[in-house]
Coordinates of N, CA, C and O in Angstrom, one line a residue:
M1 N -42.4 -34.4 -32.6 CA -41.3 -34.3 -32.9 C -40.5 -32.8 -32.8 O -39.5 -32.5 -32.3
K2 N -41.5 -31.8 -33.2 CA -41.2 -30.3 -33.1 C -40.8 -30.0 -31.5 O -40.5 -29.3 -31.0
A3 N -42.2 -30.4 -30.7 CA -41.8 -30.2 -29.3 C -40.9 -30.9 -28.6 O -40.2 -30.0 -27.5
L4 N -40.5 -31.9 -28.9 CA -39.2 -32.8 -28.7 C -38.0 -31.9 -28.7 O -37.1 -31.4 -27.7
T5 N -37.7 -31.5 -29.8 CA -36.7 -30.4 -30.3 C -36.9 -29.1 -29.4 O -35.8 -28.4 -29.1
I6 N -37.8 -28.6 -29.2 CA -37.8 -27.3 -28.5 C -37.7 -27.4 -27.1 O -37.0 -26.9 -26.5
I7 N -37.9 -28.5 -26.3 CA -38.0 -29.0 -25.3 C -36.4 -29.2 -24.9 O -35.9 -28.8 -23.9
L8 N -35.6 -29.9 -25.9 CA -34.3 -30.4 -25.6 C -33.5 -29.1 -26.1 O -32.6 -28.8 -25.4
S9 N -33.9 -28.1 -26.8 CA -33.2 -26.8 -26.8 C -33.4 -26.1 -25.7 O -32.3 -25.6 -25.5
M10 N -34.3 -26.1 -25.0 CA -34.8 -25.1 -24.0 C -33.6 -25.8 -22.9 O -32.9 -25.2 -22.0
I11 N -34.0 -27.3 -22.6 CA -32.8 -27.6 -21.6 C -31.7 -27.5 -21.8 O -30.9 -27.3 -21.2
G12 N -31.1 -27.6 -23.0 CA -29.8 -27.1 -23.4 C -29.2 -25.9 -23.1 O -27.9 -25.5 -22.7
L13 N -30.0 -24.8 -23.4 CA -29.8 -23.6 -23.6 C -29.6 -23.3 -21.8 O -29.0 -22.6 -21.3
V14 N -30.7 -23.9 -21.0 CA -30.4 -23.8 -19.4 C -29.4 -24.5 -19.0 O -29.0 -23.7 -17.7
S15 N -28.9 -25.5 -19.5 CA -27.7 -26.2 -18.9 C -26.5 -25.2 -18.9 O -25.7 -25.1 -18.3
L16 N -26.4 -24.6 -20.5 CA -25.1 -24.0 -20.7 C -25.2 -22.5 -19.8 O -24.1 -22.0 -19.2
N17 N -26.2 -22.0 -19.8 CA -26.3 -20.8 -19.0 C -25.9 -20.8 -17.5 O -25.4 -20.3 -17.0
S18 N -26.4 -22.2 -16.8 CA -26.2 -22.4 -15.4 C -24.6 -22.7 -15.1 O -24.1 -22.7 -14.3
C19 N -23.6 -23.0 -16.6 CA -22.2 -23.3 -16.6 C -21.6 -22.1 -16.1 O -20.1 -22.3 -15.9
T20 N -22.3 -21.0 -16.2 CA -20.9 -19.5 -16.4 C -20.9 -19.4 -14.7 O -21.6 -19.5 -14.0
Q21 N -19.6 -19.1 -14.4 CA -18.9 -19.0 -13.1 C -18.5 -17.2 -13.2 O -18.0 -16.6 -14.0
E22 N -19.2 -16.7 -11.8 CA -18.9 -15.4 -12.0 C -17.7 -15.2 -11.0 O -17.0 -16.2 -9.9
T23 N -16.6 -14.3 -11.5 CA -15.3 -14.0 -10.6 C -15.4 -13.0 -9.6 O -15.7 -12.0 -10.0
N24 N -14.9 -13.5 -8.6 CA -14.8 -12.5 -7.4 C -13.4 -12.0 -7.4 O -12.5 -12.8 -7.2
P25 N -12.9 -11.1 -7.6 CA -11.6 -10.1 -7.7 C -10.8 -10.8 -6.5 O -9.6 -11.0 -6.3
Q26 N -11.4 -10.5 -5.3 CA -10.9 -10.7 -3.9 C -10.4 -12.1 -4.0 O -9.4 -12.7 -3.7
A27 N -11.3 -13.0 -4.2 CA -11.2 -14.4 -4.3 C -10.0 -15.0 -5.3 O -9.0 -15.7 -4.5
V28 N -9.7 -14.2 -6.2 CA -8.9 -14.6 -7.0 C -7.5 -14.1 -6.4 O -6.3 -14.7 -6.4
L29 N -7.6 -13.1 -5.9 CA -6.2 -12.4 -5.3 C -5.8 -13.2 -3.7 O -4.5 -12.9 -3.5
E30 N -6.5 -13.9 -3.3 CA -6.2 -14.5 -2.3 C -5.2 -15.9 -2.3 O -4.6 -15.9 -1.7
N31 N -5.3 -16.3 -3.7 CA -4.5 -17.5 -3.9 C -3.5 -16.8 -4.3 O -2.8 -15.9 -5.5
P32 N -2.1 -17.2 -3.8 CA -0.7 -16.5 -3.8 C -0.3 -16.8 -5.2 O 0.3 -15.9 -5.8
E33 N -0.7 -18.0 -5.9 CA -0.1 -18.2 -7.2 C -0.7 -17.8 -8.1 O 0.1 -16.8 -9.1
T34 N -1.8 -17.2 -8.2 CA -2.8 -16.5 -8.9 C -2.3 -15.1 -8.9 O -2.4 -14.4 -9.9
R35 N -2.1 -14.4 -7.4 CA -1.8 -13.2 -7.3 C -0.6 -13.0 -8.1 O -0.3 -11.7 -8.8
T36 N 0.3 -14.0 -7.8 CA 1.9 -13.9 -8.8 C 1.6 -13.6 -10.1 O 2.4 -13.1 -10.9
E37 N 0.8 -14.5 -10.6 CA 0.6 -14.4 -12.0 C 0.1 -13.2 -12.3 O 0.5 -12.5 -13.5
V38 N -1.0 -12.8 -11.7 CA -1.7 -11.1 -12.1 C -0.7 -10.4 -12.1 O -0.6 -9.3 -13.0
F39 N 0.2 -10.4 -11.0 CA 1.4 -9.3 -11.1 C 2.3 -9.2 -11.9 O 2.4 -8.3 -12.4
N40 N 2.8 -10.7 -12.5 CA 3.5 -10.5 -13.7 C 3.2 -10.1 -14.9 O 3.8 -9.3 -15.8
D41 N 1.7 -10.7 -15.2 CA 1.1 -10.1 -16.2 C 1.1 -8.5 -16.6 O 1.2 -7.9 -17.5
I42 N 0.5 -7.8 -15.6 CA 0.5 -6.2 -15.1 C 2.0 -6.0 -15.6 O 2.3 -5.3 -16.6
A43 N 3.0 -6.3 -14.9 CA 4.5 -5.6 -14.9 C 5.1 -6.1 -16.4 O 5.6 -5.2 -16.8
Q44 N 4.6 -7.1 -17.0 CA 5.1 -7.3 -18.1 C 4.3 -6.5 -19.6 O 4.7 -6.9 -20.9
N45 N 3.3 -6.1 -19.3 CA 2.5 -5.4 -20.3 C 2.5 -3.8 -20.2 O 2.0 -3.3 -19.1
D46 N 3.2 -3.1 -21.1 CA 3.5 -2.0 -20.7 C 1.9 -0.8 -20.6 O 1.8 -0.1 -19.8
D47 N 0.8 -1.2 -21.3 CA -0.3 -0.5 -21.3 C -1.2 -0.8 -19.7 O -1.4 0.2 -19.0
Y48 N -1.1 -1.9 -19.3 CA -1.4 -2.4 -17.9 C -0.5 -1.5 -16.9 O -1.1 -1.5 -15.9
M49 N 0.6 -1.5 -17.1 CA 1.6 -1.0 -16.1 C 1.3 0.2 -16.1 O 1.3 1.0 -15.0
T50 N 1.0 1.1 -17.3 CA 1.0 2.4 -17.3 C -0.3 2.9 -16.6 O -0.3 3.6 -15.6
E51 N -1.4 1.9 -16.5 CA -2.4 2.0 -16.0 C -2.8 1.9 -14.5 O -3.3 2.6 -13.8
F52 N -2.0 0.9 -14.0 CA -1.6 0.7 -13.0 C -0.8 1.6 -12.0 O -1.4 2.0 -11.1
M53 N -0.1 2.3 -12.6 CA 0.9 3.3 -12.2 C 0.0 4.3 -12.0 O 0.2 5.5 -10.9
E54 N -0.8 4.9 -12.9 CA -2.0 5.8 -13.0 C -2.7 5.8 -11.7 O -3.1 6.8 -10.9
N55 N -3.0 4.5 -11.5 CA -4.1 4.2 -10.4 C -3.1 4.5 -8.8 O -3.8 5.1 -8.0
M56 N -2.0 3.9 -8.9 CA -1.5 4.1 -8.0 C -1.0 5.8 -7.6 O -1.0 6.5 -6.2
H57 N -0.9 6.6 -8.5 CA -0.3 8.0 -8.6 C -1.9 8.6 -7.5 O -1.6 9.3 -7.0
N58 N -2.7 7.8 -8.1 CA -4.4 8.9 -7.6 C -4.7 8.2 -6.5 O -5.5 8.4 -5.6
N59 N -3.9 7.5 -5.7 CA -4.0 6.6 -4.3 C -3.3 7.5 -3.1 O -2.0 6.9 -3.4
P60 N -3.6 8.3 -2.6 CA -2.8 8.9 -1.4 C -2.0 7.8 -0.5 O -0.7 7.8 -0.3
Q61 N -2.6 6.4 0.0 CA -1.8 5.7 0.4 C -0.7 5.0 -0.3 O 0.5 4.7 0.0
A62 N -0.9 4.8 -1.4 CA 0.0 4.0 -2.4 C 1.3 5.0 -2.7 O 2.3 4.5 -2.7
M63 N 0.9 6.3 -2.8 CA 1.8 7.4 -2.9 C 2.6 7.4 -1.8 O 3.9 7.6 -1.8
Q64 N 2.3 7.4 -0.5 CA 3.2 7.4 0.7 C 3.8 6.1 0.7 O 4.9 6.4 1.4
M65 N 3.2 5.1 0.3 CA 4.2 3.9 0.4 C 5.2 4.0 -0.5 O 6.5 3.3 0.0
M66 N 4.9 4.4 -1.6 CA 6.2 4.4 -2.8 C 7.0 5.5 -2.0 O 8.7 5.2 -2.2
Q67 N 6.7 6.6 -1.5 CA 7.7 7.7 -1.1 C 8.8 7.1 0.1 O 9.7 7.4 0.2
G68 N 7.9 6.1 0.8 CA 8.9 6.2 2.0 C 9.6 4.7 1.6 O 10.4 4.1 2.6
N69 N 9.5 3.9 0.6 CA 10.4 2.6 0.0 C 11.6 3.4 -0.5 O 11.9 4.0 -1.4
K70 N 12.3 3.4 0.3 CA 14.0 3.9 0.0 C 14.4 3.1 -1.5 O 15.2 3.8 -2.1
N71 N 14.6 1.8 -1.4 CA 14.9 0.8 -2.4 C 14.7 1.4 -3.7 O 15.1 1.6 -4.9
M72 N 13.1 1.7 -3.6 CA 12.2 2.3 -5.0 C 12.7 3.1 -5.5 O 12.9 3.5 -6.5
M73 N 13.0 4.4 -4.4 CA 13.4 5.7 -5.0 C 14.5 5.5 -5.5 O 15.2 6.5 -6.5
D74 N 15.7 5.1 -4.7 CA 17.1 5.3 -5.3 C 17.0 4.5 -6.5 O 17.4 4.9 -7.5
A75 N 16.3 3.0 -6.9 CA 16.5 2.5 -8.1 C 15.8 3.2 -9.1 O 16.1 3.4 -10.2
M76 N 14.7 4.1 -8.9 CA 14.1 5.0 -10.0 C 15.0 5.8 -10.2 O 15.2 6.8 -11.5
M77 N 16.0 6.4 -9.5 CA 16.7 7.6 -9.8 C 18.1 7.1 -10.4 O 19.1 8.0 -10.6
Q78 N 18.0 5.8 -10.5 CA 19.7 5.6 -11.1 C 19.3 4.9 -12.5 O 18.0 4.4 -13.0
G79 N 20.3 4.9 -13.6 CA 20.4 4.2 -14.6 C 19.0 3.9 -15.6 O 18.7 5.5 -15.7
E80 N 18.8 2.9 -16.1 CA 17.5 2.5 -17.1 C 16.3 3.6 -16.5 O 15.6 3.6 -17.4
G81 N 16.1 3.2 -15.4 CA 14.7 3.8 -14.7 C 14.4 5.3 -15.0 O 13.6 5.7 -15.1
M82 N 15.5 6.0 -14.5 CA 15.6 7.2 -14.8 C 15.2 7.7 -16.6 O 14.7 8.7 -16.9
Q83 N 16.0 6.8 -17.3 CA 16.1 7.2 -18.8 C 14.8 6.9 -19.2 O 14.2 7.7 -20.1
M84 N 14.2 5.8 -18.7 CA 12.8 5.5 -19.3 C 11.8 6.4 -18.6 O 10.9 6.5 -19.6
M85 N 11.7 6.7 -17.6 CA 10.8 7.9 -17.4 C 11.0 9.3 -17.9 O 10.1 10.0 -18.6
M86 N 12.2 9.5 -18.5 CA 12.1 10.6 -19.0 C 11.8 10.6 -20.7 O 11.3 11.7 -21.1
E87 N 11.8 9.3 -21.1 CA 11.4 9.2 -22.4 C 10.0 9.3 -22.5 O 9.3 9.2 -23.5
D88 N 9.3 8.6 -21.4 CA 7.8 8.4 -21.6 C 7.2 10.1 -20.6 O 7.6 10.2 -19.4
G89 N 6.8 10.8 -21.2 CA 6.4 11.9 -21.0 C 5.2 12.1 -20.0 O 5.3 13.0 -18.9
M90 N 4.2 11.0 -20.1 CA 3.3 11.0 -19.3 C 3.7 10.5 -17.9 O 3.4 11.1 -17.0
M91 N 4.6 9.6 -17.8 CA 5.4 9.1 -16.6 C 6.3 10.4 -16.0 O 6.1 10.4 -14.7
M92 N 6.7 11.2 -16.9 CA 7.7 12.1 -16.2 C 6.8 13.0 -15.7 O 7.0 13.8 -14.3
H93 N 5.6 13.3 -16.2 CA 4.7 14.2 -16.0 C 3.9 13.8 -14.4 O 4.0 14.8 -13.6
S94 N 3.8 12.9 -14.6 CA 3.2 12.2 -13.0 C 4.3 12.2 -12.2 O 4.1 12.4 -10.9
M95 N 5.6 11.7 -12.2 CA 6.5 12.0 -11.4 C 6.8 13.0 -10.9 O 6.9 13.6 -9.6
M96 N 6.9 14.1 -11.6 CA 7.0 15.6 -11.4 C 5.7 16.4 -10.6 O 6.0 16.9 -9.3
D97 N 4.8 16.0 -11.2 CA 3.4 16.1 -9.9 C 3.8 15.4 -8.9 O 3.6 16.3 -7.8
G98 N 4.2 14.4 -8.6 CA 4.1 13.9 -7.2 C 5.4 14.5 -6.4 O 5.1 14.7 -4.8
M99 N 6.4 14.7 -6.9 CA 7.6 15.2 -6.4 C 6.9 16.6 -5.9 O 7.5 16.9 -4.6
M100 N 6.5 17.7 -6.5 CA 5.9 18.6 -6.0 C 5.1 18.9 -5.1 O 5.3 19.4 -4.5
K101 N 4.0 17.8 -5.3 CA 3.1 17.7 -4.0 C 3.6 17.2 -2.6 O 3.5 17.9 -2.0
M102 N 4.7 16.1 -2.9 CA 5.7 15.8 -1.7 C 6.0 17.3 -1.4 O 6.2 17.3 0.2
M103 N 6.9 17.9 -1.9 CA 7.7 19.2 -1.5 C 7.0 20.0 -0.7 O 7.1 20.8 0.2
H104 N 5.6 20.2 -1.4 CA 4.5 21.2 -0.7 C 4.1 20.7 0.8 O 4.0 21.3 1.6
E105 N 3.8 19.2 0.5 CA 3.4 18.6 1.8 C 4.6 18.7 3.2 O 4.3 18.7 4.6
K106 N 5.5 18.6 2.7 CA 6.7 18.7 3.8 C 7.4 19.9 3.9 O 8.0 20.1 4.7
G107 N 6.7 20.8 3.4 CA 7.2 22.3 3.6 C 8.6 22.8 3.1 O 9.3 23.6 3.5
M108 N 9.0 22.1 2.0 CA 10.1 22.2 1.4 C 10.0 23.6 0.3 O 10.8 24.3 -0.2
M109 N 8.4 23.4 -0.1 CA 8.3 24.7 -0.9 C 7.1 25.4 -0.4 O 6.3 24.9 0.0
S110 N 7.0 26.6 -0.8 CA 6.1 27.5 -0.5 C 4.9 27.8 -1.6 O 5.5 27.7 -2.6

């Protein structure tokens, strides 16, 4: 009886262990519905959004894309966007660093 219990326990553990699925982030993002859900979750969570913006700030390609997006720059300089950035010290610091870097790179400042 003991041997049967041990064997059944081992079979149960092996079965449960084989059920775990590994998540491939690239595969998750290839699905448009899942990708939209991830984007919405990030946009609606202040901590996730702050972390996402920090990652974008540290990525030269992302910074170039944001600087080249006139609609985004216009929206940031108007209304609530600017007020929100002024209240968030880390975001304001990040924005000012980005602007200074851009001005140096484009020769506007020496």
